[in-house]
PDB file of C-alpha atoms in Angstrom:
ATOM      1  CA  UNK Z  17     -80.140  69.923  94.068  1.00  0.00           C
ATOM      2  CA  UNK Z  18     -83.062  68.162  95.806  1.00  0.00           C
ATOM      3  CA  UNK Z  19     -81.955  66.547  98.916  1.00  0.00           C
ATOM      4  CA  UNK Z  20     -82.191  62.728  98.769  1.00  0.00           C
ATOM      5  CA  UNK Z  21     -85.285  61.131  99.594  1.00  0.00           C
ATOM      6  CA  UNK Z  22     -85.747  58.708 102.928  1.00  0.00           C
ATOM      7  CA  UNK Z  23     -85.523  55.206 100.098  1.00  0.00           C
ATOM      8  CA  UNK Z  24     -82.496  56.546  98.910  1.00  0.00           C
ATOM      9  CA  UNK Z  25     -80.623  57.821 102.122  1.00  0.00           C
ATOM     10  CA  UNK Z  26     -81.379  53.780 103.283  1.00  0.00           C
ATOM     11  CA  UNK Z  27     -79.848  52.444  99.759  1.00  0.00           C
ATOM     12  CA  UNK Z  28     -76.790  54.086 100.286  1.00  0.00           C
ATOM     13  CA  UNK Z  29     -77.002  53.059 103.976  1.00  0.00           C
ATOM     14  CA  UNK Z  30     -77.257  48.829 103.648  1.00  0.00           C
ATOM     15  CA  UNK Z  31     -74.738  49.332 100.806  1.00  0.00           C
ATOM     16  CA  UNK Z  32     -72.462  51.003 103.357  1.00  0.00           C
ATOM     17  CA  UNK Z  33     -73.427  48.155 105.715  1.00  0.00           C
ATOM     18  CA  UNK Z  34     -72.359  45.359 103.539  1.00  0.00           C
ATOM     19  CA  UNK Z  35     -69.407  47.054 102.328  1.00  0.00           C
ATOM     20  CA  UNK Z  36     -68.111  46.743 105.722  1.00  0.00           C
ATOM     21  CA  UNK Z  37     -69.667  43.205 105.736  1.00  0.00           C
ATOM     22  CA  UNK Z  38     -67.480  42.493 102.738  1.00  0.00           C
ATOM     23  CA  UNK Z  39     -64.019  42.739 104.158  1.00  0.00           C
ATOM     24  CA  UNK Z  40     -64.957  40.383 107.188  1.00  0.00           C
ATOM     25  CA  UNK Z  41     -66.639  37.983 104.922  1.00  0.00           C
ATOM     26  CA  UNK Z  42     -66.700  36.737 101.182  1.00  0.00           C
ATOM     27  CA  UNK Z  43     -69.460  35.194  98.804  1.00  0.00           C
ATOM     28  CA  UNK Z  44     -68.058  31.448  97.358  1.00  0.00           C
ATOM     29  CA  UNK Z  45     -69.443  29.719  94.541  1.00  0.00           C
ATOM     30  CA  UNK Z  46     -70.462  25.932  94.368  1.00  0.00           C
ATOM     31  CA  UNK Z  47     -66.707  25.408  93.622  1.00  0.00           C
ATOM     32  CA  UNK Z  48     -65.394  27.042  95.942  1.00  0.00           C
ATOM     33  CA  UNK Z  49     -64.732  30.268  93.877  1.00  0.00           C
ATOM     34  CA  UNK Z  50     -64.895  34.139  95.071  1.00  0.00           C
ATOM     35  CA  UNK Z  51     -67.855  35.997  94.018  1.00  0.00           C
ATOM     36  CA  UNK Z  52     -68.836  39.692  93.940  1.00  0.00           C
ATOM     37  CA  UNK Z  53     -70.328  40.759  97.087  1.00  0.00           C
ATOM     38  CA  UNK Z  54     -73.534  41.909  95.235  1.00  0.00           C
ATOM     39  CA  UNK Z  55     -73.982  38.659  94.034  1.00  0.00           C
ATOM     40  CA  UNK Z  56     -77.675  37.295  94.770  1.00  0.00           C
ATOM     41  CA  UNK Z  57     -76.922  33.378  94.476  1.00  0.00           C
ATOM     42  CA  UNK Z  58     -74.171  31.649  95.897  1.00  0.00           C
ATOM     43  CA  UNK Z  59     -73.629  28.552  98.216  1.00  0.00           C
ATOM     44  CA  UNK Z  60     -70.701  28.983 100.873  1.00  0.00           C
ATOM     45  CA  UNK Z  61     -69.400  31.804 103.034  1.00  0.00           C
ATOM     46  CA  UNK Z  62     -65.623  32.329 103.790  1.00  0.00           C
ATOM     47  CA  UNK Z  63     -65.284  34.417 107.084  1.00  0.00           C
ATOM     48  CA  UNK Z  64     -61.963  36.331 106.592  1.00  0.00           C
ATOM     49  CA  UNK Z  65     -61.352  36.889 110.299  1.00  0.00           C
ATOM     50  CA  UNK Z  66     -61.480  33.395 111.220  1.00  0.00           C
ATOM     51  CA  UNK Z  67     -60.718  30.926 108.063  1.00  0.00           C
ATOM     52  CA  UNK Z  68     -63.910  29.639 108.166  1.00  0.00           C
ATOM     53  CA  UNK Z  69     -65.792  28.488 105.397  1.00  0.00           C
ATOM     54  CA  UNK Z  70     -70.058  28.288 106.154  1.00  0.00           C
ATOM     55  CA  UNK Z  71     -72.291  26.458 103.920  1.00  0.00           C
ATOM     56  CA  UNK Z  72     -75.553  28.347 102.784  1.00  0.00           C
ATOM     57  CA  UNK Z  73     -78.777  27.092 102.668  1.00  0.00           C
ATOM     58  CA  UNK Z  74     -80.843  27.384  99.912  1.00  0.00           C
ATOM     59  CA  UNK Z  75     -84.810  27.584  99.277  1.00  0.00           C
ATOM     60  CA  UNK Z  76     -85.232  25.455  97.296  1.00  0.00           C
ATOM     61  CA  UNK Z  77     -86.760  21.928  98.410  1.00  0.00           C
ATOM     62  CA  UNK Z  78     -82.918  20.565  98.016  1.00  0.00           C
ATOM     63  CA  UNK Z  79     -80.705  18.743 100.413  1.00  0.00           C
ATOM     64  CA  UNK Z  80     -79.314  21.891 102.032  1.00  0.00           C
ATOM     65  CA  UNK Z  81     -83.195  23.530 102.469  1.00  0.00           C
ATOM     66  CA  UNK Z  82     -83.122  26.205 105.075  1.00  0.00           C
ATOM     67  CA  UNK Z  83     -86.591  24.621 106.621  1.00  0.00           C
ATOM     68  CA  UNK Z  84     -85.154  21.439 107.148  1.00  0.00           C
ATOM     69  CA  UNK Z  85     -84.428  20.035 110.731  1.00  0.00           C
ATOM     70  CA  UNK Z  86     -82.744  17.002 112.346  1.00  0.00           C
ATOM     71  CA  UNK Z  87     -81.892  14.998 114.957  1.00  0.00           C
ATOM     72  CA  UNK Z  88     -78.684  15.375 117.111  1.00  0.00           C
ATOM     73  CA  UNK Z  89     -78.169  13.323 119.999  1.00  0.00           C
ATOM     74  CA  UNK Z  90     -75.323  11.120 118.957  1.00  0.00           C
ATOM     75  CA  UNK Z  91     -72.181  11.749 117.385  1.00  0.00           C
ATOM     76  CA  UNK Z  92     -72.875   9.354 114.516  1.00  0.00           C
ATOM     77  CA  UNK Z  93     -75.672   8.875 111.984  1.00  0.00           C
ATOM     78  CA  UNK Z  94     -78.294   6.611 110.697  1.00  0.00           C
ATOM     79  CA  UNK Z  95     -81.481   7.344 113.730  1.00  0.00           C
ATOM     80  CA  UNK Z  96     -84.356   9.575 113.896  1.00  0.00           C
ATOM     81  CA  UNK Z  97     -86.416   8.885 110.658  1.00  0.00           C
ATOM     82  CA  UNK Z  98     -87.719  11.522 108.158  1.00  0.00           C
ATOM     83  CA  UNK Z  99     -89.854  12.861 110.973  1.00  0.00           C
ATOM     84  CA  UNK Z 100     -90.649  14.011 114.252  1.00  0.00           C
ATOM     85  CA  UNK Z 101     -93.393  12.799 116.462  1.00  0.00           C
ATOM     86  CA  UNK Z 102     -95.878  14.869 115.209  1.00  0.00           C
ATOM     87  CA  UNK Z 103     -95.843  13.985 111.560  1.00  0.00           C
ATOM     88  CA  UNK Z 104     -94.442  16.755 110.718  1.00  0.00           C
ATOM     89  CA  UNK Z 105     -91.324  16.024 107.492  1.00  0.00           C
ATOM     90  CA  UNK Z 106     -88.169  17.043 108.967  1.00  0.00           C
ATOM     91  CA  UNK Z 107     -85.800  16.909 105.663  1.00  0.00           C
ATOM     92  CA  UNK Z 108     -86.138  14.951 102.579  1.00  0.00           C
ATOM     93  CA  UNK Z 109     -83.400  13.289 100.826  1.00  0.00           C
ATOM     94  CA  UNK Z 110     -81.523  11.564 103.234  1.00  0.00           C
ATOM     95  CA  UNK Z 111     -83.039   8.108 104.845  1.00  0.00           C
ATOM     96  CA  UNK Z 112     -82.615   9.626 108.085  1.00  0.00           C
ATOM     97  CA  UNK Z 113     -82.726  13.120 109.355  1.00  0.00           C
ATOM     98  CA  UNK Z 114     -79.983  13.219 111.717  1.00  0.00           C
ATOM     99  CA  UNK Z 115     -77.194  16.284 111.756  1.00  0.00           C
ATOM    100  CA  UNK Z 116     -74.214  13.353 110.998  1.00  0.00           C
ATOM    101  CA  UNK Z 117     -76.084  11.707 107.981  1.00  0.00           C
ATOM    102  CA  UNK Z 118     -76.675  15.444 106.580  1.00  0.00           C
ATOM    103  CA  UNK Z 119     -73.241  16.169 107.029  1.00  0.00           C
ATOM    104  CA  UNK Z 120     -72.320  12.848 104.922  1.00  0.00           C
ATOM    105  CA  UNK Z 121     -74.396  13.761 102.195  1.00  0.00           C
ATOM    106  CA  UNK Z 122     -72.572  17.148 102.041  1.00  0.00           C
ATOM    107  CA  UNK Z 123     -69.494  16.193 102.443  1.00  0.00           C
ATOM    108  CA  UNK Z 124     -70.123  13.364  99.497  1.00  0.00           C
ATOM    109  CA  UNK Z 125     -71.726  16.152  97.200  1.00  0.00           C
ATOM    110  CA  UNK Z 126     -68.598  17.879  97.606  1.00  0.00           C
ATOM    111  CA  UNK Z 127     -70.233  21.486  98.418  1.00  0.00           C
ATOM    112  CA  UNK Z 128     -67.605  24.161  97.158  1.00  0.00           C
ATOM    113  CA  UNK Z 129     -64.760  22.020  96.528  1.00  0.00           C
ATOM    114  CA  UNK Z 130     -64.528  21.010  99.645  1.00  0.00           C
ATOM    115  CA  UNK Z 131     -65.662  17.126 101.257  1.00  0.00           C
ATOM    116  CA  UNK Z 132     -64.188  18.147 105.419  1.00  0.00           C
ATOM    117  CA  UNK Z 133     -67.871  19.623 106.076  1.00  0.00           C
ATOM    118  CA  UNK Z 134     -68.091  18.851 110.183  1.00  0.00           C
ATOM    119  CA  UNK Z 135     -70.776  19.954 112.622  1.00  0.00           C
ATOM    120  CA  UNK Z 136     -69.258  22.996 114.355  1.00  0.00           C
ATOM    121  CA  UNK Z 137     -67.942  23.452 118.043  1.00  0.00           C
ATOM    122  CA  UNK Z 138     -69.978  25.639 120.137  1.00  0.00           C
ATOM    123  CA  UNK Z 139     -67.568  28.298 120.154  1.00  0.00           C
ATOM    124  CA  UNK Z 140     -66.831  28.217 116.313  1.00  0.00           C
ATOM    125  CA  UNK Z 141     -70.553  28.962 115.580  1.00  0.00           C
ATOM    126  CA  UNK Z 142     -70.752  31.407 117.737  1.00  0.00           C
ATOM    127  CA  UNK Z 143     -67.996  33.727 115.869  1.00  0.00           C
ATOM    128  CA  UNK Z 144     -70.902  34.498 112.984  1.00  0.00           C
ATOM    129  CA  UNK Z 145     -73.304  35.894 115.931  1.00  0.00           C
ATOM    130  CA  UNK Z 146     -73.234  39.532 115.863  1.00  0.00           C
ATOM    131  CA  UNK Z 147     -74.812  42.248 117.767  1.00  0.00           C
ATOM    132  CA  UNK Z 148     -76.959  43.868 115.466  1.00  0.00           C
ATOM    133  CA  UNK Z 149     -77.374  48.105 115.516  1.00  0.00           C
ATOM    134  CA  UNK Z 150     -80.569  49.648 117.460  1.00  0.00           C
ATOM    135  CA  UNK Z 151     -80.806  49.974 121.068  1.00  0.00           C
ATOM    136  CA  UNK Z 152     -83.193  47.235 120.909  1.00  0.00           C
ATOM    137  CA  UNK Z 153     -81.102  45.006 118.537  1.00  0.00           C
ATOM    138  CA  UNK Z 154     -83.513  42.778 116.360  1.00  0.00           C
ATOM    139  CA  UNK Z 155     -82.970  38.924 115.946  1.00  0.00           C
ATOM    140  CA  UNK Z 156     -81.484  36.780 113.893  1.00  0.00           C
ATOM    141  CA  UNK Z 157     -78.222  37.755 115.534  1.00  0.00           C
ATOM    142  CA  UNK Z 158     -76.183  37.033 112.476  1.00  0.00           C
ATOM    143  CA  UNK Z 159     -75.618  38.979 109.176  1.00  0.00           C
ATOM    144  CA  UNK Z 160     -78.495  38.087 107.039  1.00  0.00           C
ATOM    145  CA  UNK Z 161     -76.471  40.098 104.172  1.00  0.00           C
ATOM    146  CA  UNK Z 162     -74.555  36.402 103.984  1.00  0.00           C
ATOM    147  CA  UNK Z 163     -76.529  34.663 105.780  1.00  0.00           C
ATOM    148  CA  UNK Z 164     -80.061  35.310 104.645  1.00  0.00           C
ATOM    149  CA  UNK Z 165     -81.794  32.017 105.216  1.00  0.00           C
ATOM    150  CA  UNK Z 166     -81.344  31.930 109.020  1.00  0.00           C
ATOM    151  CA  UNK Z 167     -83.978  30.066 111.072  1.00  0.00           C
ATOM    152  CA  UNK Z 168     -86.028  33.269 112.973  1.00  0.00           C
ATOM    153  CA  UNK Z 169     -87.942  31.260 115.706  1.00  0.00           C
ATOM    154  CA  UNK Z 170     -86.899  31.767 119.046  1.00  0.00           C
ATOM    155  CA  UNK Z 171     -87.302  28.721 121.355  1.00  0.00           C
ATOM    156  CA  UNK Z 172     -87.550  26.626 117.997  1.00  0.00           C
ATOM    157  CA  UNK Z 173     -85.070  27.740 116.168  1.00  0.00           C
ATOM    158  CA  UNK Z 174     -81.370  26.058 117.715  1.00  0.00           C
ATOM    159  CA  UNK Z 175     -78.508  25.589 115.011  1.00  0.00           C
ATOM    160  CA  UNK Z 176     -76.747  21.828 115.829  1.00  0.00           C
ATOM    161  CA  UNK Z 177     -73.264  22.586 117.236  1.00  0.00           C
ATOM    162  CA  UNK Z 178     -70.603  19.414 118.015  1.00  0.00           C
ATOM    163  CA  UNK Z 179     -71.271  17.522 121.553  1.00  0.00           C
ATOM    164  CA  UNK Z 180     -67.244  17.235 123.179  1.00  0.00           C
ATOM    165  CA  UNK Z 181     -68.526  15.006 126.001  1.00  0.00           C
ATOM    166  CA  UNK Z 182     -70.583  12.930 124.364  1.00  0.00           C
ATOM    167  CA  UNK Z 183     -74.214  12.987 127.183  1.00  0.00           C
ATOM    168  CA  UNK Z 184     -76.934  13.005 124.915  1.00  0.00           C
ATOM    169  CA  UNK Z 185     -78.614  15.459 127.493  1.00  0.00           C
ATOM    170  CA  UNK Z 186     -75.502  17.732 127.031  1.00  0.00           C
ATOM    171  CA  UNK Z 187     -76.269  18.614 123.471  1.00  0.00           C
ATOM    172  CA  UNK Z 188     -76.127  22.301 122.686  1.00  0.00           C
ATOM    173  CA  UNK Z 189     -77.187  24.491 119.957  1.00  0.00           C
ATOM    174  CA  UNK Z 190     -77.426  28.466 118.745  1.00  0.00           C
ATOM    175  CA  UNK Z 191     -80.484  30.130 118.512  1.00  0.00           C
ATOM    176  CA  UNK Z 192     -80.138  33.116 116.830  1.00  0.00           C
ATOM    177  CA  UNK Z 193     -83.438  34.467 117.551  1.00  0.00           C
ATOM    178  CA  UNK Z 194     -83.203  34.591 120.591  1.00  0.00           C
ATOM    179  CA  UNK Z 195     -83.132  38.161 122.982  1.00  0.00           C
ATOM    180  CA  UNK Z 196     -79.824  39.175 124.257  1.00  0.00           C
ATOM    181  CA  UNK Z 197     -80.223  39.176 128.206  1.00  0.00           C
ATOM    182  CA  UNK Z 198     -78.116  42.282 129.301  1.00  0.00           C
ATOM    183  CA  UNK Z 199     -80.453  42.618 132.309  1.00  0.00           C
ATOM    184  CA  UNK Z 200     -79.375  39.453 133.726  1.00  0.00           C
ATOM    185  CA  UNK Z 201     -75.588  39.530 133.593  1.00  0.00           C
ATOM    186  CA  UNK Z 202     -75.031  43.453 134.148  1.00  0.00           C
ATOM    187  CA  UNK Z 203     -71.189  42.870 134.720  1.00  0.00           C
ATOM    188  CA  UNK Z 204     -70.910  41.084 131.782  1.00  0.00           C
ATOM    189  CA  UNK Z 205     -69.457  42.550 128.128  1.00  0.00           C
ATOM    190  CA  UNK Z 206     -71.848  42.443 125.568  1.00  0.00           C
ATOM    191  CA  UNK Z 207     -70.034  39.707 123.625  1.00  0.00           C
ATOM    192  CA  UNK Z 208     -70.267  37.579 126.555  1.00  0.00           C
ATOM    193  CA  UNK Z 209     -73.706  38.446 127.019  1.00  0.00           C
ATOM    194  CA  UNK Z 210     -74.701  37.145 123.748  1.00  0.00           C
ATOM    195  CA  UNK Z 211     -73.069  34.202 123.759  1.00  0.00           C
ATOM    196  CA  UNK Z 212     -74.908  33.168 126.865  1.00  0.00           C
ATOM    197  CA  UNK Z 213     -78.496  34.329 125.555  1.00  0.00           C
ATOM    198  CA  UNK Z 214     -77.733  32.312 122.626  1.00  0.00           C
ATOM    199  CA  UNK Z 215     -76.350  29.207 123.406  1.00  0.00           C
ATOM    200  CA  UNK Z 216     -79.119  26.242 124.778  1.00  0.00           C
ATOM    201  CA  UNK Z 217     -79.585  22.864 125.689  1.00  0.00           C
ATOM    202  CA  UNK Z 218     -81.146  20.905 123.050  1.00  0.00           C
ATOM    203  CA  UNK Z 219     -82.919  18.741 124.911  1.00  0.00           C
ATOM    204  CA  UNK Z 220     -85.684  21.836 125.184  1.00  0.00           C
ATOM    205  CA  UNK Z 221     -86.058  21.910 121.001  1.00  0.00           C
ATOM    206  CA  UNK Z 222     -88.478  19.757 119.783  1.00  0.00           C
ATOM    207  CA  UNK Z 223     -91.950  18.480 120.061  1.00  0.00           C
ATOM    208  CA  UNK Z 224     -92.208  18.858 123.764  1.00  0.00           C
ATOM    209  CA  UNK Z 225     -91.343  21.462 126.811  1.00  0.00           C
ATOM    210  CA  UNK Z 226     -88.425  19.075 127.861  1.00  0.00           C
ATOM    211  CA  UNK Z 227     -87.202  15.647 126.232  1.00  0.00           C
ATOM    212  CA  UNK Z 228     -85.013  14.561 128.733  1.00  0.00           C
ATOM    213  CA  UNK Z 229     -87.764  14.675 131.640  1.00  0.00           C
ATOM    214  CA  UNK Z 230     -91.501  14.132 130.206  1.00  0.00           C
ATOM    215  CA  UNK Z 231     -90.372  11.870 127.696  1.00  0.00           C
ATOM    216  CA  UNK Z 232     -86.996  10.128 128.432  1.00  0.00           C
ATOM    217  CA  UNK Z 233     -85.738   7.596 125.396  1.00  0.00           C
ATOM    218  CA  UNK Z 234     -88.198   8.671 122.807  1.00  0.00           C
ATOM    219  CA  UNK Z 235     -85.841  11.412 120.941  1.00  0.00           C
ATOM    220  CA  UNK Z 236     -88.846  13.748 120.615  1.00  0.00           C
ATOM    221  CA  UNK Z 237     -86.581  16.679 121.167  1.00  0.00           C
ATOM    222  CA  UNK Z 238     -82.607  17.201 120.352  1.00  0.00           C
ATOM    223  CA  UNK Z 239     -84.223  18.436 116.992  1.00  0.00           C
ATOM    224  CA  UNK Z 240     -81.649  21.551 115.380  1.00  0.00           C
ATOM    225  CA  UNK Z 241     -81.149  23.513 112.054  1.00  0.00           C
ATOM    226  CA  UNK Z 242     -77.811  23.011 110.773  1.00  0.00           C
ATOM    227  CA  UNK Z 243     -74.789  24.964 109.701  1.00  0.00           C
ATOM    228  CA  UNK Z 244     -71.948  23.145 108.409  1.00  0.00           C
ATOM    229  CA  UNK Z 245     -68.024  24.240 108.803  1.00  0.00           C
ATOM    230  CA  UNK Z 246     -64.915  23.690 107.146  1.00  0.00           C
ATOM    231  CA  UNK Z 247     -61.427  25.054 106.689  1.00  0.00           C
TER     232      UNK Z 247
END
């Protein structure tokens, strides 16, 4: 028998890989429903460890577009316009791209069964980071088996998670993208590490180097992808 060829050693590999994926997370339908894990379409993610339930984003143009962005800088909707200072569209469908009128519109399409879609907590987002395998592990830091449409672009790239104290210049996000700093907290476990390296101020994600300083009142930054929880 002919040993197996490099293509076909790395099949067998990602299919081990998302088997394991498969009994931390499962594939829902737009109902809600349980799909294969092989399946190539579908529009929620239930994490098995945690309860969760993650929307996907599609490709498509639609309201849940992977390329769209919005404003977050209150907890409430209805500011921020269709786009950002530069001209550039930040989502289409909604009359205003800000993370609490997307999560509205979701909730009101009722996205697999469900109509409790909230903007997550810090710490909730973070459970989907992962370290990925290599010495030098490559961003996103997330399984793109289930989560294929994840924003890549470090420094531009933040995910909106939930403001608990309500300063607009306290916003936060997750940036997958970005590098996990092990050199700068040695002592640290690796979990903690990432969480660190991944977690930012939104007030640097936007148009400019720093919203709250060279351009105070003017909302240029506080601009995030979204993920949407329920459970």
């Amino acid at each position: 028998m002919n040993p197996p060829t490099r293509a076909a050693a790395d099949k067998v590999a990602d299919e081990v890989k998302i088997a394991e994926a498969s009994k931390r997370y499962a594939k829902l339908d737009g109902n809600g429903n349980e799909l294969s894990v092989l399946a190539s379409s579908w529009s929620c993610v239930k994490d098995k460890n945690t309860g969760f339930i993650w929307e996907e984003k599609t490709n498509d143009g639609g309201l849940r577009d992977k390329d769209w962005r919005y404003r977050h800088m209150h907890n409430s909707g209805g500011y921020g316009g269709v786009r950002d200072t530069n001209g550039q569209t930040l989502c289409q469908g909604l009359g205003t791209c800000d993370a609490y009128s997307y999560m509205y519109a979701v909730n009101g399409s009722g996205l697999c069964g469900r109509n409790n879609w909230r903007v997550p907590l810090p710490k909730e987002l973070g459970t989907i980071a992962q370290i990925n395998p290599g010495s030098q592990p490559p961003p996103p830091h997330i399984d793109t088996n289930f989560f294929p449409e994840t924003a890549n672009i470090p420094r531009k790239g933040a995910y909106c998670t939930e403001n608990v104290d309500g300063a607009e210049h306290n916003y936060q996000g997750i940036d997958f993208g970005l590098p996990i700093l092990y050199s700068a907290f040695p002592n640290e476990s690796p979990a903690n590490v990432l969480g660190v390296s991944i977690l930012v101020p939104l007030r640097f994600y936007g148009e400019i180097a720093d919203g709250l300083i060279n351009n105070p009142g003017q909302a240029s930054n506080w601009i995030c992808y979204t993920r949407l929880v329920s459970r």
